[in-house]
Coordinates of C-alpha atoms and ligand atoms in Angstrom, one line a residue:
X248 CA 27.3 20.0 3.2
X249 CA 23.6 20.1 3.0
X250 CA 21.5 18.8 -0.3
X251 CA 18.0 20.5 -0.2
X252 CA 14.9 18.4 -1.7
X253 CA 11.7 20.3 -2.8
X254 CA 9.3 17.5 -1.8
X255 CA 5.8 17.3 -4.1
X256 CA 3.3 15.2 -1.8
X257 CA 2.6 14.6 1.6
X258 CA 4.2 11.8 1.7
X259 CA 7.2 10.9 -0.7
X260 CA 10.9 9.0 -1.3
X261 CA 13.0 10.8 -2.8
X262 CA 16.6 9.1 -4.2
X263 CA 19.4 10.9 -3.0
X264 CA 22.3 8.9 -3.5
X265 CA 23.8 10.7 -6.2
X266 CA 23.7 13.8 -4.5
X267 CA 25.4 12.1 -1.5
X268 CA 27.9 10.7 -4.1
X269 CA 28.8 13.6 -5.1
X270 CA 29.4 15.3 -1.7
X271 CA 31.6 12.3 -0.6
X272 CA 33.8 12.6 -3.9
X273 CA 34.4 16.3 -3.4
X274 CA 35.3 16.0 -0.1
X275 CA 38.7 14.9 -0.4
X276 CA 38.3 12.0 2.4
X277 CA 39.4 8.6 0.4
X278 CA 38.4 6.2 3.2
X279 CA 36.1 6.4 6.3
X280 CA 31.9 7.5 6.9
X281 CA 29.4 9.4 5.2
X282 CA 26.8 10.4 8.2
X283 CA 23.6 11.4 6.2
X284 CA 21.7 13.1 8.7
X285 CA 18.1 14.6 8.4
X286 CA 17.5 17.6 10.8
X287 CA 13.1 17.7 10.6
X288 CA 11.0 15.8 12.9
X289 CA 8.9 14.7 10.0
X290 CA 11.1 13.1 7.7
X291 CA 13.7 9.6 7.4
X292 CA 16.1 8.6 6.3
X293 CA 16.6 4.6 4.9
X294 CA 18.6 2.5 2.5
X295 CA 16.9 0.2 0.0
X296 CA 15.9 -0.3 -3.2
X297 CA 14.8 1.9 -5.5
X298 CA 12.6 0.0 -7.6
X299 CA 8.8 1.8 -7.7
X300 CA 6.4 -0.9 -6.8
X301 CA 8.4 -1.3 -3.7
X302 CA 8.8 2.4 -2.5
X303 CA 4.9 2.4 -3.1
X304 CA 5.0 -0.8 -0.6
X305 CA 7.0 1.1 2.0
X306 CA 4.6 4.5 1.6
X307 CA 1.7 1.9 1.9
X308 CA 3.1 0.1 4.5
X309 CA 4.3 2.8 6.5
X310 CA 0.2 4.4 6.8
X311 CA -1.1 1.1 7.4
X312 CA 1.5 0.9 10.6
X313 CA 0.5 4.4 12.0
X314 CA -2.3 5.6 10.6
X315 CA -4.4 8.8 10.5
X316 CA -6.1 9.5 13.9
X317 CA -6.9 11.6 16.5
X318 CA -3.3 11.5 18.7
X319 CA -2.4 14.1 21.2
X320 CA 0.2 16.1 19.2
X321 CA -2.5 16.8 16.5
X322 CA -4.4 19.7 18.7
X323 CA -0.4 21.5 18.0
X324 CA -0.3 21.1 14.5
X325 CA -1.9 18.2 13.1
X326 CA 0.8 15.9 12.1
X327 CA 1.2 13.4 14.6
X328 CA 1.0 10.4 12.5
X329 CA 4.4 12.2 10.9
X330 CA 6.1 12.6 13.4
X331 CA 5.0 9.1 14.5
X332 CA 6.6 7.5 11.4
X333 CA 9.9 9.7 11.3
X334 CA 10.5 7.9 14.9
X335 CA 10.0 4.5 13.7
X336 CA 12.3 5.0 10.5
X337 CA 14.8 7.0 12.4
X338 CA 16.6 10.5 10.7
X339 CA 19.8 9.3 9.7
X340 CA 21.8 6.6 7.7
X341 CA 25.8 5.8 8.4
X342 CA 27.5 4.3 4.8
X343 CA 31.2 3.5 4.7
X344 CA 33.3 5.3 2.2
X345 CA 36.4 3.5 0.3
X346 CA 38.1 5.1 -2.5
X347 CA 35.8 8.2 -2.6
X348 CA 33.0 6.2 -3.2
X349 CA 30.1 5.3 -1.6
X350 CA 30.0 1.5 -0.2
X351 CA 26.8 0.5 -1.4
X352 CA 25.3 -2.7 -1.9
X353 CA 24.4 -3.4 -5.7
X354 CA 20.9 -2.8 -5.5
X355 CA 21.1 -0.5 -2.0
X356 CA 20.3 3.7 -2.6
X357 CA 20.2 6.3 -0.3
X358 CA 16.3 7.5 0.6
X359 CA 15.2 10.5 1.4
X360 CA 11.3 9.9 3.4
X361 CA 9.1 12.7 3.2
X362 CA 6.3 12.2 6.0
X363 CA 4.7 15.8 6.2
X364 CA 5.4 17.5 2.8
X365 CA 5.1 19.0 0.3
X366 CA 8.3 21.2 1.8
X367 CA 11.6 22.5 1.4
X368 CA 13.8 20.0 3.3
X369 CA 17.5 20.1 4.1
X370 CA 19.9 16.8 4.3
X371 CA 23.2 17.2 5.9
X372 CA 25.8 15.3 4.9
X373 CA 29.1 14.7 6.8
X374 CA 32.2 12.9 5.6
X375 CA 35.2 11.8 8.0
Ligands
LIG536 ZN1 4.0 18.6 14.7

């Protein structure tokens, strides 16, 4: 099952945990892994916190790590630095499932990590 995210900025966290909630409970499977995979070369996956000063922290953080210069992929298509960041974050996030439900820490949500947007993106999601 795919959940699709119309992304607004350039770069942007997006909350999808419900939407992954809801893929996991109408999937039938009562125990085992939700694989939450992202299939672009310019966007994340991570799980954390959803609280606002801190996703601002990990947008600012994550331009102060690679930041806006003249690397060798930009003479393709100028968005180096995004694909740069999608490799340190990495594109997918493995949760255990119990009683259809998502085993999430209390404060822990599912993020979406736009890195080259605004865009139409596509999460898959996989249940076993
Ligand atoms: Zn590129």
């Amino acid at each position: 099952m795919y959940i699709t995210i119309n992304t607004k900025s350039r770069i942007e966290i997006v909350d999808i945990t419900n939407e992954v909630e809801g893929i996991v409970k109408n999937s039938g499977i009562e125990d085992g892994i939700a694989l939450v995979y992202t299939r672009h070369t310019t966007t994340a996956l991570i799980i954390n916190e959803a609280e606002s000063g801190l996703l601002d922290d990990i947008l600012n953080i994550i331009q102060k790590i690679v930041p806006q210069e003249s690397y060798k992929h930009n003479r393709i298509d100028n968005n180096a630095d995004a694909h740069l960041r999608a490799t340190l974050l990495g594109n997918s996030v493995v949760i255990p499932v119990a009683n259809k439900r998502l085993e999430l820490g209390t404060w822990q949500r599912v993020l979406f990590v736009e890195l080259d947007g605004p865009r139409t993106r596509k999460v898959l999601v996989k249940v076993v």
